[in-house]
Coordinates of C-alpha atoms in Angstrom, one line a residue:
Chain A
X1 CA 36.8 -35.2 -28.0
X2 CA 35.0 -34.3 -24.8
X3 CA 35.1 -30.7 -23.9
X4 CA 35.5 -30.3 -20.2
X5 CA 33.0 -28.1 -18.4
X6 CA 35.7 -25.6 -17.5
X7 CA 36.6 -25.2 -21.1
X8 CA 33.0 -24.8 -22.1
X9 CA 32.5 -22.2 -19.5
X10 CA 35.6 -20.4 -20.7
X11 CA 34.4 -20.4 -24.3
X12 CA 30.9 -19.2 -23.3
X13 CA 32.5 -16.3 -21.4
X14 CA 34.7 -15.4 -24.2
X15 CA 31.9 -15.3 -26.7
X16 CA 29.9 -13.2 -24.3
X17 CA 32.7 -10.7 -24.0
X18 CA 33.2 -10.6 -27.8
X19 CA 29.5 -9.7 -28.2
X20 CA 29.7 -7.0 -25.5
X21 CA 32.9 -5.6 -27.1
X22 CA 31.1 -5.4 -30.5
X23 CA 28.2 -3.5 -28.9
X24 CA 30.6 -1.3 -27.1
X25 CA 32.5 -0.4 -30.3
X26 CA 29.2 0.3 -32.0
X27 CA 28.1 2.8 -29.3
X28 CA 31.4 4.3 -28.5
X29 CA 32.7 4.7 -32.0
X30 CA 30.9 8.0 -32.8
X31 CA 32.1 9.5 -29.6
X32 CA 35.7 8.4 -30.2
X33 CA 35.6 9.6 -33.7
X34 CA 34.3 13.0 -32.6
X35 CA 37.0 13.3 -30.0
X36 CA 39.7 12.4 -32.5
X37 CA 38.3 14.7 -35.1
X38 CA 38.3 17.6 -32.6
X39 CA 42.1 17.3 -32.2
X40 CA 43.0 16.8 -35.9
X41 CA 44.2 19.3 -38.4
X42 CA 41.8 20.0 -41.3
X43 CA 44.1 18.1 -43.7
X44 CA 44.1 15.1 -41.4
X45 CA 40.3 15.1 -41.0
X46 CA 39.6 14.8 -44.7
X47 CA 42.3 12.2 -45.6
X48 CA 41.1 8.9 -46.8
X49 CA 41.8 6.4 -45.5
X50 CA 41.8 8.0 -42.1
X51 CA 45.2 8.4 -40.5
X52 CA 45.8 6.6 -37.3
X53 CA 48.9 8.6 -36.4
X54 CA 48.7 12.4 -36.7
X55 CA 49.9 15.4 -34.9
X56 CA 47.2 16.4 -32.3
X57 CA 46.3 20.1 -32.2
X58 CA 44.1 22.3 -30.1
X59 CA 43.5 24.7 -33.0
X60 CA 39.9 23.7 -33.3
X61 CA 39.2 24.4 -29.6
X62 CA 40.8 27.7 -30.0
X63 CA 38.5 28.4 -33.0
X64 CA 35.5 27.5 -30.9
X65 CA 36.4 29.7 -28.0
X66 CA 37.5 32.7 -30.0
X67 CA 35.5 32.8 -33.2
X68 CA 32.1 31.4 -32.1
X69 CA 29.5 32.3 -29.5
X70 CA 30.2 29.2 -27.6
X71 CA 30.2 30.8 -24.1
X72 CA 27.0 32.6 -24.7
X73 CA 25.4 29.4 -25.9
X74 CA 26.7 27.5 -22.9
X75 CA 25.3 30.1 -20.6
X76 CA 22.0 30.2 -22.3
X77 CA 21.7 26.4 -22.3
X78 CA 22.5 26.2 -18.6
X79 CA 20.0 28.8 -17.8
X80 CA 17.3 27.1 -19.9
X81 CA 18.0 23.7 -18.5
X82 CA 17.9 24.7 -14.9
X83 CA 14.8 26.9 -15.4
X84 CA 13.0 24.2 -17.1
X85 CA 13.8 21.7 -14.3
X86 CA 12.8 24.3 -11.7
X87 CA 9.5 24.9 -13.3
X88 CA 8.7 21.3 -14.6
X89 CA 9.4 19.3 -11.4
X90 CA 7.1 21.1 -9.0
X91 CA 4.3 21.3 -11.5
X92 CA 4.7 17.7 -12.5
X93 CA 5.0 16.5 -9.0
X94 CA 1.8 18.1 -7.9
X95 CA 0.0 17.1 -11.0
X96 CA 1.1 13.5 -10.9
X97 CA 0.2 13.3 -7.2
X98 CA -3.3 14.5 -7.8
X99 CA -3.7 12.1 -10.7
X100 CA -2.4 9.2 -8.6
X101 CA -4.4 10.0 -5.5
X102 CA -7.6 11.9 -6.4
X103 CA -7.9 10.7 -10.0
X104 CA -8.4 14.3 -11.1
X105 CA -10.2 14.6 -14.4
X106 CA -11.0 10.9 -14.3
X107 CA -8.1 10.1 -16.5
X108 CA -9.2 12.5 -19.2
X109 CA -6.8 15.3 -18.4
X110 CA -4.1 12.8 -17.9
X111 CA -4.6 11.5 -21.4
X112 CA -4.9 15.0 -22.8
X113 CA -1.6 15.9 -21.4
X114 CA 0.0 12.8 -23.1
X115 CA -1.4 13.9 -26.5
X116 CA 1.1 16.8 -26.3
X117 CA 3.8 14.2 -27.0
X118 CA 1.9 12.5 -29.7
X119 CA 2.8 14.9 -32.5
X120 CA 6.3 15.9 -33.6
X121 CA 7.2 19.3 -32.2
X122 CA 7.8 20.5 -35.7
X123 CA 4.1 20.3 -36.3
X124 CA 3.5 22.9 -33.6
X125 CA 6.5 25.1 -34.2
X126 CA 4.8 27.4 -36.8
X127 CA 2.0 28.6 -34.5
X128 CA 4.5 29.0 -31.6
X129 CA 6.8 31.0 -33.9
X130 CA 3.9 33.3 -34.8
X131 CA 2.8 33.7 -31.1
X132 CA 6.3 34.5 -30.0
X133 CA 6.9 36.9 -32.8
X134 CA 3.7 38.7 -32.0
X135 CA 4.5 39.0 -28.3
X136 CA 8.1 39.8 -28.9
X137 CA 9.7 36.8 -27.5
X138 CA 11.7 35.8 -30.5
X139 CA 15.4 35.3 -29.8
X140 CA 14.6 35.3 -26.1
X141 CA 15.5 32.4 -23.8
X142 CA 12.1 32.8 -22.1
X143 CA 10.6 31.4 -25.3
X144 CA 12.9 28.4 -25.0
X145 CA 12.1 27.9 -21.4
X146 CA 8.3 28.0 -22.1
X147 CA 8.6 25.6 -25.1
X148 CA 10.9 23.1 -23.3
X149 CA 8.6 23.1 -20.2
X150 CA 5.6 22.4 -22.3
X151 CA 7.2 19.5 -24.1
X152 CA 8.9 18.1 -21.0
X153 CA 5.9 18.2 -18.7
X154 CA 3.9 15.3 -20.0
X155 CA 6.7 12.9 -19.8
X156 CA 7.7 14.0 -16.3
X157 CA 4.1 13.9 -15.1
X158 CA 3.6 10.3 -16.4
X159 CA 7.0 9.2 -15.0
X160 CA 6.2 10.6 -11.5
X161 CA 2.6 9.3 -11.7
X162 CA 3.9 5.8 -11.9
X163 CA 6.1 6.3 -8.8
X164 CA 3.3 7.9 -6.8
X165 CA 1.0 5.0 -7.7
X166 CA 3.6 2.6 -6.2
X167 CA 3.5 4.4 -2.8
X168 CA 0.9 2.8 -0.6
X169 CA -1.9 5.2 0.3
X170 CA -1.6 3.9 3.9
X171 CA 1.4 6.0 4.4
X172 CA -0.4 9.3 4.1
X173 CA -3.4 8.0 5.8
X174 CA -1.3 7.0 8.8
X175 CA 0.5 10.3 8.8
X176 CA -2.9 12.1 8.6
X177 CA -4.4 10.2 11.5
X178 CA -1.2 10.9 13.4
X179 CA -1.9 14.6 13.2
X180 CA -0.5 16.0 9.9
X181 CA -2.4 17.7 7.2
X182 CA -2.3 16.1 3.7
X183 CA 0.2 18.7 2.7
X184 CA 2.4 17.9 5.7
X185 CA 2.1 14.2 4.9
X186 CA 3.1 14.9 1.3
X187 CA 6.1 17.0 2.4
X188 CA 7.4 14.8 5.3
X189 CA 6.6 11.3 4.1
X190 CA 6.0 11.3 0.3
X191 CA 8.7 13.7 -0.9
X192 CA 11.6 11.9 0.8
X193 CA 10.3 8.7 -0.7
X194 CA 9.9 10.1 -4.2
X195 CA 13.3 11.9 -4.1
X196 CA 15.0 9.3 -6.3
X197 CA 12.2 9.5 -8.8
X198 CA 12.5 13.3 -8.8
X199 CA 16.2 12.8 -9.6
X200 CA 15.4 10.6 -12.5
X201 CA 12.9 13.1 -13.8
X202 CA 15.4 15.9 -13.4
X203 CA 18.0 14.0 -15.4
X204 CA 15.6 13.2 -18.2
X205 CA 14.4 16.8 -18.3
X206 CA 18.0 18.1 -18.3
X207 CA 19.1 15.7 -21.1
X208 CA 16.0 16.5 -23.3
X209 CA 16.4 20.2 -22.9
X210 CA 20.2 20.3 -23.3
X211 CA 20.0 18.3 -26.5
X212 CA 17.0 20.2 -27.9
X213 CA 17.7 21.7 -31.3
X214 CA 14.5 22.4 -33.2
X215 CA 13.1 25.1 -30.9
X216 CA 16.4 26.8 -30.5
X217 CA 17.0 26.7 -34.3
X218 CA 13.6 28.3 -35.1
X219 CA 13.1 30.8 -32.3
X220 CA 16.7 32.1 -31.7
X221 CA 19.1 34.2 -33.8
X222 CA 22.0 35.7 -31.9
X223 CA 21.1 36.6 -28.3
X224 CA 19.3 33.5 -27.1
X225 CA 21.3 30.8 -28.9
X226 CA 22.0 27.6 -27.1
X227 CA 24.9 25.2 -27.5
X228 CA 23.1 23.1 -30.1
X229 CA 22.4 26.3 -32.1
X230 CA 26.1 27.2 -31.8
X231 CA 27.1 23.9 -33.3
X232 CA 24.7 24.4 -36.2
X233 CA 26.7 27.6 -36.9
X234 CA 29.6 25.6 -38.1
X235 CA 27.7 24.6 -41.2
X236 CA 28.7 27.6 -43.2
X237 CA 28.3 28.7 -46.8
X238 CA 32.0 27.8 -47.3
X239 CA 31.4 24.2 -46.1
X240 CA 31.2 22.4 -42.9
X241 CA 33.9 23.2 -40.4
X242 CA 34.4 19.6 -39.1
X243 CA 37.2 20.3 -36.7
X244 CA 35.5 23.1 -34.7
X245 CA 32.2 21.3 -34.9
X246 CA 33.7 18.3 -33.3
X247 CA 35.4 20.4 -30.7
X248 CA 32.2 22.1 -29.8
X249 CA 30.3 18.9 -29.6
X250 CA 32.9 17.4 -27.3
X251 CA 32.6 20.4 -25.1
X252 CA 28.8 20.1 -25.1
X253 CA 29.0 16.6 -23.8
X254 CA 31.0 17.6 -20.7
X255 CA 28.4 19.4 -18.6
X256 CA 25.8 16.7 -18.9
X257 CA 28.5 14.0 -18.4
X258 CA 29.5 15.6 -15.1
X259 CA 25.8 16.1 -14.1
X260 CA 24.9 12.5 -14.7
X261 CA 28.1 11.2 -13.1
X262 CA 27.3 13.2 -10.0
X263 CA 23.7 11.9 -9.6
X264 CA 24.0 8.5 -11.2
X265 CA 23.8 6.7 -7.9
X266 CA 20.3 8.2 -7.4
X267 CA 19.3 6.9 -10.8
X268 CA 20.0 3.4 -9.7
X269 CA 18.1 4.0 -6.5
X270 CA 15.3 5.5 -8.5
X271 CA 15.0 2.6 -10.9
X272 CA 14.9 0.1 -8.1
X273 CA 12.4 2.1 -6.3
X274 CA 9.6 -0.5 -6.3
X275 CA 11.1 -2.2 -3.3
X276 CA 9.4 -0.1 -0.7
X277 CA 8.2 -1.9 2.3
Chain B
X1 CA -12.8 11.1 27.3
X2 CA -13.2 8.9 24.2
X3 CA -16.8 8.0 23.5
X4 CA -17.6 7.0 19.9
X5 CA -21.1 7.0 18.5
X6 CA -22.0 5.8 15.0
X7 CA -25.4 6.7 13.7
X8 CA -27.1 5.3 10.6
X9 CA -23.7 5.0 8.8
X10 CA -23.9 4.1 5.1
X11 CA -21.0 3.7 2.7
X12 CA -21.2 2.6 -0.9
X13 CA -18.4 1.7 -3.3
X14 CA -20.1 2.4 -6.6
X15 CA -23.3 0.5 -6.4
X16 CA -22.2 -1.9 -3.7
X17 CA -23.2 -1.1 -0.2
X18 CA -20.3 -2.0 2.0
X19 CA -21.6 -0.5 5.2
X20 CA -25.3 -0.7 5.7
X21 CA -27.0 1.5 8.2
X22 CA -24.7 0.9 11.1
X23 CA -25.5 2.0 14.6
X24 CA -23.4 1.4 17.7
X25 CA -21.9 3.2 20.6
X26 CA -18.6 2.7 22.2
X27 CA -18.3 3.7 25.8
X28 CA -15.4 5.5 27.4
X29 CA -12.4 3.3 28.0
X30 CA -14.2 0.4 26.4
X31 CA -12.4 -2.2 24.2
X32 CA -14.8 -2.6 21.4
X33 CA -14.3 -5.2 18.7
X34 CA -15.6 -5.2 15.1
X35 CA -15.7 -8.9 14.1
X36 CA -16.6 -10.4 10.8
X37 CA -15.4 -12.2 7.7
X38 CA -13.3 -10.4 5.1
X39 CA -15.6 -8.0 3.2
X40 CA -17.9 -7.4 6.1
X41 CA -17.2 -3.6 6.1
X42 CA -15.3 -3.6 9.3
X43 CA -12.2 -1.8 8.0
X44 CA -14.3 0.6 6.1
X45 CA -16.2 1.5 9.2
X46 CA -12.9 2.0 11.1
X47 CA -11.5 4.2 8.3
X48 CA -14.6 6.3 8.4
X49 CA -14.2 6.8 12.2
X50 CA -10.5 7.7 11.5
X51 CA -11.6 10.1 8.9
X52 CA -9.6 8.7 6.0
X53 CA -12.8 7.6 4.3
X54 CA -15.9 9.7 4.0
X55 CA -19.3 8.2 4.8
X56 CA -22.1 8.5 2.2
X57 CA -24.8 8.9 4.9
X58 CA -25.0 9.0 8.7
X59 CA -23.1 10.6 11.5
X60 CA -20.0 9.8 13.5
X61 CA -19.6 11.4 16.9
X62 CA -16.5 11.4 19.0
X63 CA -17.1 12.7 22.5
X64 CA -20.5 13.9 21.4
X65 CA -18.9 16.1 18.7
X66 CA -20.0 15.5 15.2
X67 CA -16.8 14.7 13.3
X68 CA -18.1 14.0 9.8
X69 CA -16.4 17.0 8.3
X70 CA -13.3 17.0 10.5
X71 CA -10.0 16.0 8.9
X72 CA -8.2 13.0 10.5
X73 CA -5.7 15.2 12.4
X74 CA -8.5 17.1 14.2
X75 CA -10.3 13.9 15.4
X76 CA -7.6 13.0 17.9
X77 CA -7.6 9.3 17.1
X78 CA -4.7 7.0 16.5
X79 CA -4.9 4.2 13.9
X80 CA -2.8 1.1 13.5
X81 CA -3.0 -0.3 10.0
X82 CA -3.1 -3.9 9.0
X83 CA -0.1 -3.6 6.8
X84 CA 2.4 -2.0 9.1
X85 CA 3.0 1.5 7.8
X86 CA 6.6 2.3 8.1
X87 CA 7.9 5.6 6.7
X88 CA 10.7 4.1 4.7
X89 CA 13.0 7.1 5.0
X90 CA 13.0 7.1 8.8
X91 CA 14.8 5.3 11.6
X92 CA 12.8 3.6 14.3
X93 CA 13.1 6.5 16.6
X94 CA 11.8 9.0 14.1
X95 CA 9.0 6.6 13.2
X96 CA 7.7 6.7 16.7
X97 CA 8.5 10.4 17.2
X98 CA 6.6 11.4 14.1
X99 CA 3.2 12.2 15.7
X100 CA 5.0 14.5 18.2
X101 CA 7.3 16.1 15.7
X102 CA 4.4 17.0 13.4
X103 CA 2.8 18.7 16.5
X104 CA 5.9 20.7 17.3
X105 CA 6.6 19.1 20.6
X106 CA 10.1 20.2 22.0
X107 CA 13.0 17.9 21.2
X108 CA 13.9 16.6 24.7
X109 CA 10.2 16.0 25.5
X110 CA 10.1 13.9 22.3
X111 CA 13.2 12.0 23.4
X112 CA 11.8 11.3 26.8
X113 CA 8.5 10.0 25.5
X114 CA 9.9 7.9 22.8
X115 CA 12.2 6.2 25.4
X116 CA 9.2 5.7 27.6
X117 CA 7.1 4.1 24.9
X118 CA 10.0 2.0 23.7
X119 CA 10.6 0.6 27.1
X120 CA 6.9 -0.2 27.4
X121 CA 7.0 -2.1 24.2
X122 CA 10.4 -3.6 24.7
X123 CA 12.1 -2.1 21.6
X124 CA 14.6 0.3 23.2
X125 CA 17.5 -1.6 21.6
X126 CA 16.4 -1.0 18.0
X127 CA 15.6 2.7 18.2
X128 CA 18.6 3.6 15.9
X129 CA 18.0 0.9 13.3
X130 CA 16.5 1.6 9.8
X131 CA 13.2 -0.2 9.4
X132 CA 13.9 -2.4 6.4
X133 CA 15.5 -5.2 8.5
X134 CA 13.0 -5.4 11.2
X135 CA 10.8 -8.4 11.9
X136 CA 7.1 -8.3 11.6
X137 CA 6.7 -8.3 15.4
X138 CA 9.0 -5.4 15.7
X139 CA 7.2 -3.4 13.1
X140 CA 4.0 -4.1 14.8
X141 CA 5.4 -2.7 18.0
X142 CA 6.6 0.4 16.3
X143 CA 3.2 1.0 14.9
X144 CA 1.7 0.6 18.3
X145 CA 4.3 2.9 19.7
X146 CA 3.4 5.5 17.2
X147 CA -0.2 5.2 18.3
X148 CA 0.4 5.3 22.0
X149 CA 3.1 8.0 22.1
X150 CA 0.4 10.7 22.2
X151 CA -2.7 10.1 24.2
X152 CA -5.5 10.1 21.7
X153 CA -9.2 9.8 22.6
X154 CA -9.5 6.6 20.7
X155 CA -7.2 3.9 19.3
X156 CA -8.3 2.3 16.1
X157 CA -6.6 -1.0 15.4
X158 CA -7.1 -2.6 12.0
X159 CA -6.3 -6.3 12.2
X160 CA -3.1 -5.5 14.1
X161 CA -2.1 -9.1 14.6
X162 CA -3.2 -10.7 11.3
X163 CA 0.2 -10.4 9.5
X164 CA 2.2 -12.1 12.3
X165 CA 3.1 -15.7 12.4
X166 CA 1.0 -17.9 14.7
X167 CA 3.5 -17.9 17.6
X168 CA 4.2 -14.2 17.6
X169 CA 0.5 -13.5 17.2
X170 CA -0.3 -15.4 20.4
X171 CA 2.3 -13.7 22.4
X172 CA 1.5 -10.3 20.9
X173 CA -2.2 -10.9 21.7
X174 CA -1.4 -11.2 25.4
X175 CA 0.9 -8.2 25.3
X176 CA -1.6 -6.1 23.5
X177 CA -4.4 -7.0 25.9
X178 CA -2.1 -6.1 28.8
X179 CA -1.2 -2.8 27.1
X180 CA -4.9 -2.0 26.5
X181 CA -5.7 -2.7 30.1
X182 CA -2.8 -0.5 31.2
X183 CA -3.7 2.4 29.0
X184 CA -7.4 2.4 29.7
X185 CA -8.1 4.2 26.5
X186 CA -11.1 3.6 24.3
X187 CA -10.1 1.1 21.6
X188 CA -11.9 0.0 18.5
X189 CA -10.4 -3.2 17.2
X190 CA -11.1 -4.8 13.9
X191 CA -10.4 -8.5 13.3
X192 CA -11.7 -11.5 11.4
X193 CA -10.4 -13.8 14.1
X194 CA -13.1 -14.6 16.6
X195 CA -10.6 -16.0 19.1
X196 CA -8.8 -12.6 19.1
X197 CA -12.2 -10.9 19.5
X198 CA -13.3 -13.1 22.3
X199 CA -10.1 -12.7 24.2
X200 CA -9.5 -9.0 23.9
X201 CA -12.8 -7.2 23.7
X202 CA -15.2 -5.9 26.3
X203 CA -17.9 -5.9 23.7
X204 CA -18.1 -7.5 20.2
X205 CA -20.0 -6.2 17.2
X206 CA -20.4 -9.0 14.6
X207 CA -20.7 -7.7 11.0
X208 CA -21.4 -9.4 7.7
X209 CA -22.0 -7.8 4.3
X210 CA -22.1 -4.4 5.9
X211 CA -24.8 -5.3 8.4
X212 CA -24.4 -5.3 12.1
X213 CA -25.8 -8.7 13.2
X214 CA -25.2 -8.6 17.0
X215 CA -23.4 -6.4 19.4
X216 CA -22.8 -7.6 22.9
X217 CA -20.4 -8.8 25.5
X218 CA -18.4 -12.0 24.5
X219 CA -20.4 -14.2 26.9
X220 CA -23.7 -13.2 25.3
X221 CA -22.6 -13.6 21.7
X222 CA -21.2 -17.0 22.5
X223 CA -24.1 -18.3 24.6
X224 CA -27.0 -16.4 23.0
X225 CA -26.4 -15.7 19.4
X226 CA -29.2 -13.8 17.8
X227 CA -29.0 -15.4 14.4
X228 CA -27.5 -18.2 12.4
X229 CA -24.5 -16.2 11.2
X230 CA -23.3 -15.2 14.6
X231 CA -23.8 -18.7 15.9
X232 CA -21.7 -20.1 13.2
X233 CA -19.0 -17.5 13.3
X234 CA -18.3 -17.4 17.0
X235 CA -16.7 -20.5 18.5
X236 CA -14.0 -22.8 17.3
X237 CA -14.6 -25.5 16.3
X238 CA -17.8 -24.1 14.8
X239 CA -21.3 -24.9 16.0
X240 CA -23.1 -27.9 14.4
X241 CA -26.2 -27.1 12.4
X242 CA -28.8 -29.7 11.6
X243 CA -31.8 -29.1 9.4
X244 CA -35.0 -30.2 11.2
X245 CA -38.8 -30.0 11.1
X246 CA -40.7 -29.4 14.3
X247 CA -43.4 -32.0 14.8
X248 CA -45.9 -32.9 17.5
X249 CA -46.4 -36.5 18.5
X250 CA -48.3 -37.9 21.4
X251 CA -48.4 -34.6 23.1
X252 CA -44.6 -34.1 22.9
X253 CA -42.7 -31.7 20.7
X254 CA -39.9 -33.2 18.6
X255 CA -37.2 -31.9 16.2
X256 CA -37.3 -34.3 13.3
X257 CA -34.0 -34.4 11.5
X258 CA -34.9 -37.3 9.3
X259 CA -32.2 -39.6 10.7
X260 CA -33.3 -39.0 14.3
X261 CA -35.9 -37.2 16.3
X262 CA -35.1 -35.2 19.4
X263 CA -37.5 -34.4 22.2
X264 CA -37.7 -30.7 23.0
X265 CA -41.0 -30.6 24.9
X266 CA -39.3 -28.4 27.5
X267 CA -39.4 -25.6 24.9
X268 CA -43.0 -26.2 23.9
X269 CA -44.1 -22.6 24.6
X270 CA -41.4 -21.2 22.3
X271 CA -41.8 -23.8 19.5
X272 CA -45.5 -24.3 19.4
X273 CA -46.2 -21.8 16.7
X274 CA -43.5 -23.2 14.5
X275 CA -44.9 -26.7 14.4
X276 CA -44.5 -28.3 11.0
X277 CA -42.1 -25.5 9.8
X278 CA -38.5 -25.9 9.0
X279 CA -35.9 -24.9 11.5
X280 CA -32.2 -25.4 12.2
X281 CA -30.9 -27.0 15.3
X282 CA -27.6 -25.6 16.5
X283 CA -25.4 -27.3 19.1
X284 CA -21.7 -26.5 19.9
X285 CA -19.2 -29.4 19.7
X286 CA -18.3 -28.8 23.4
X287 CA -22.0 -29.1 24.4
X288 CA -22.3 -32.6 23.1
X289 CA -21.2 -35.4 25.3
X290 CA -20.2 -38.6 23.7
X291 CA -20.1 -42.1 25.3
X292 CA -20.0 -45.7 24.4
X293 CA -23.2 -46.6 26.2
X294 CA -26.6 -45.1 25.9
X295 CA -27.0 -42.8 28.9
X296 CA -30.6 -41.6 28.4
X297 CA -33.7 -41.8 26.4
X298 CA -32.7 -38.7 24.5
X299 CA -29.3 -40.1 23.4
X300 CA -28.7 -40.4 19.7
X301 CA -26.8 -43.2 18.0
X302 CA -23.9 -42.2 15.8
X303 CA -20.8 -43.6 14.2
X304 CA -17.3 -42.2 14.6
X305 CA -16.1 -41.0 11.3
X306 CA -12.8 -39.2 12.0
X307 CA -10.7 -38.5 15.1
X308 CA -8.5 -35.4 15.3
X309 CA -6.4 -35.5 18.4
X310 CA -5.8 -31.7 18.7
X311 CA -5.0 -32.0 22.4
X312 CA -5.8 -31.3 25.1
X313 CA -9.1 -32.3 23.7
X314 CA -10.0 -34.8 21.0
X315 CA -12.1 -33.5 18.1
X316 CA -14.4 -36.2 16.7
X317 CA -16.4 -36.2 13.6
X318 CA -19.4 -38.4 13.9
X319 CA -22.1 -39.4 11.5
X320 CA -25.8 -39.7 12.2
X321 CA -27.1 -41.2 9.1
X322 CA -25.9 -38.8 6.4
X323 CA -25.1 -35.9 8.7
X324 CA -21.7 -35.1 10.1
X325 CA -21.3 -33.5 13.5
X326 CA -18.2 -32.3 15.3
X327 CA -17.9 -33.3 18.9
X328 CA -15.3 -32.3 21.5
X329 CA -14.3 -35.3 23.7
X330 CA -11.8 -35.6 26.5
X331 CA -8.5 -37.2 25.9
X332 CA -9.1 -40.3 27.9
X333 CA -12.0 -41.5 25.7
X334 CA -10.7 -43.7 23.0
X335 CA -12.8 -44.2 19.9
X336 CA -11.9 -46.1 16.8
X337 CA -13.0 -45.0 13.4
X338 CA -16.3 -46.7 12.6
X339 CA -17.1 -47.4 16.2
X340 CA -20.6 -46.9 17.4
X341 CA -21.1 -44.0 19.9
X342 CA -24.0 -42.3 21.7
X343 CA -24.4 -38.6 21.7
X344 CA -26.1 -36.6 24.4
X345 CA -27.0 -32.9 23.7
X346 CA -26.9 -30.6 26.6
X347 CA -30.4 -29.4 26.3
X348 CA -29.9 -26.1 28.0
X349 CA -27.3 -25.2 25.4
X350 CA -29.2 -26.1 22.2
X351 CA -30.3 -23.4 19.8
X352 CA -33.1 -23.5 17.3
X353 CA -33.1 -21.1 14.4
X354 CA -35.9 -20.2 12.0
X355 CA -34.7 -21.5 8.7
X356 CA -36.4 -18.7 6.7
X357 CA -35.4 -15.7 8.7
X358 CA -32.2 -17.2 10.2
X359 CA -33.2 -15.6 13.5
X360 CA -32.9 -17.5 16.8
X361 CA -36.0 -19.1 18.3
X362 CA -34.3 -20.6 21.3

């Protein structure tokens, strides 16, 4: 039997959607499971096989708000995230620009910076712990800001370096012959051009910092805890509190979800950035 | 206002010398052209004058002030780049207004002058457009507009027409020349296109491999090239070159090309000391007349090899023995391929070059 082209097209499309659906299930399943767990009773959570119909409850959220340090963690996390962005971006921008334009350090410094990302942070955490203990920065968000900045800078510098390299040097040279200083050319011409890239860099920095657990786990106790540290608090001696843990995790997704939603159009622009000129 | 002087200028990229001991002077209001093949160091020279490239040795003066250490913005020059520099985030109006904005010129003054420049360049209707949809011709005009909106001492134009299509290029060339004549500002113009140079410049400096080979008015570089390179570079179609030896026979001086000999006794005084040495005869295609009958003793027999009816002239390739020469003939002369023809060189227009030093003898 001869299959018509239309049918073939139809079959191909269907297969394609099935594949997409499988991938979607795979990626979205943990999130759905987390959401469902967060509104289940403890008895429902541990039932095997899992119940599809159950009485939803907000008990777990209540627990998170009233019996954990969620709001303190949220506050701290937000402060750390925005501080790290505010410190990382200007430094990375200037560093990347000088690497791209003046080849500062002849590539050596650039490579050295990258080595910071070549070892797992846990390898460095003991010396940092000792340093912070000695200067009294344990359980202090300043320590978290410093650590996150150190570990975010290399990536941001390299990301922006690529974007700066893409911008034709003629632009600044033209601006300079037209009467601006290099800094003015940078401010007036280059920064508007690099804005999408800065957005991308800000998003990555925010996500890395928000999700960061190791530094928070090692250097904070009660005062400077972040949301990830709050979540870890639900692993108690009496067992893991699955319901509150899921509720807390759900709440943690929300700020970053909103953040990315708000600036996602800039991501697209940032990633198609090469089309200048 | 607007003299430029370049003194012993040297620039190296690594070990490679791209500008080699350059000396020239551009007079006030002059339209000066740097001409040469790609890689001759013209653009590098221009960039050094603009201040975006630092010379390794030598001095640059603008209006008798040494500017070697001045940043571009303090040199009061305007540069038009080969690849039209458009600030992607700005509309056309802001593109043109940028040099004034950066200098803190008041807003209505900016508006007035942008309008003025836009009408001069015929781009008033696109002032509010973003730049990404503009044609190359429009972009070129915007770049020019950005250069002329303030009155700098010197305009530096780096291959301003190279990226345009042939038709736009021809019309922009006329417009640009008209604009340059109207503005009367000193202009240094870089191009690899000798037609552009010949038509626009008051004076042409021909460069190759970083060396200045000749610097003079268009008439002189065309009629009296100093060396083989200039002779071959200026003129289209290019000059014919024939390897010869100078010989003396029966009291006459001849150029012996192997396939023919050519009497040049008129130039005896100049050629005498080169007898028996190797030289190159240069003759432009437009200085050879071609006919079907032998017109004089000095006519040379040749065979038509190819006919290119470029119109209004006909461009003929003819062969004398193994050598091919280009000849410009008028339209009314009909030659068939393979036909016998007689060539007559305009003796006043021939050039003889020393093969060793490549310098001109006649």
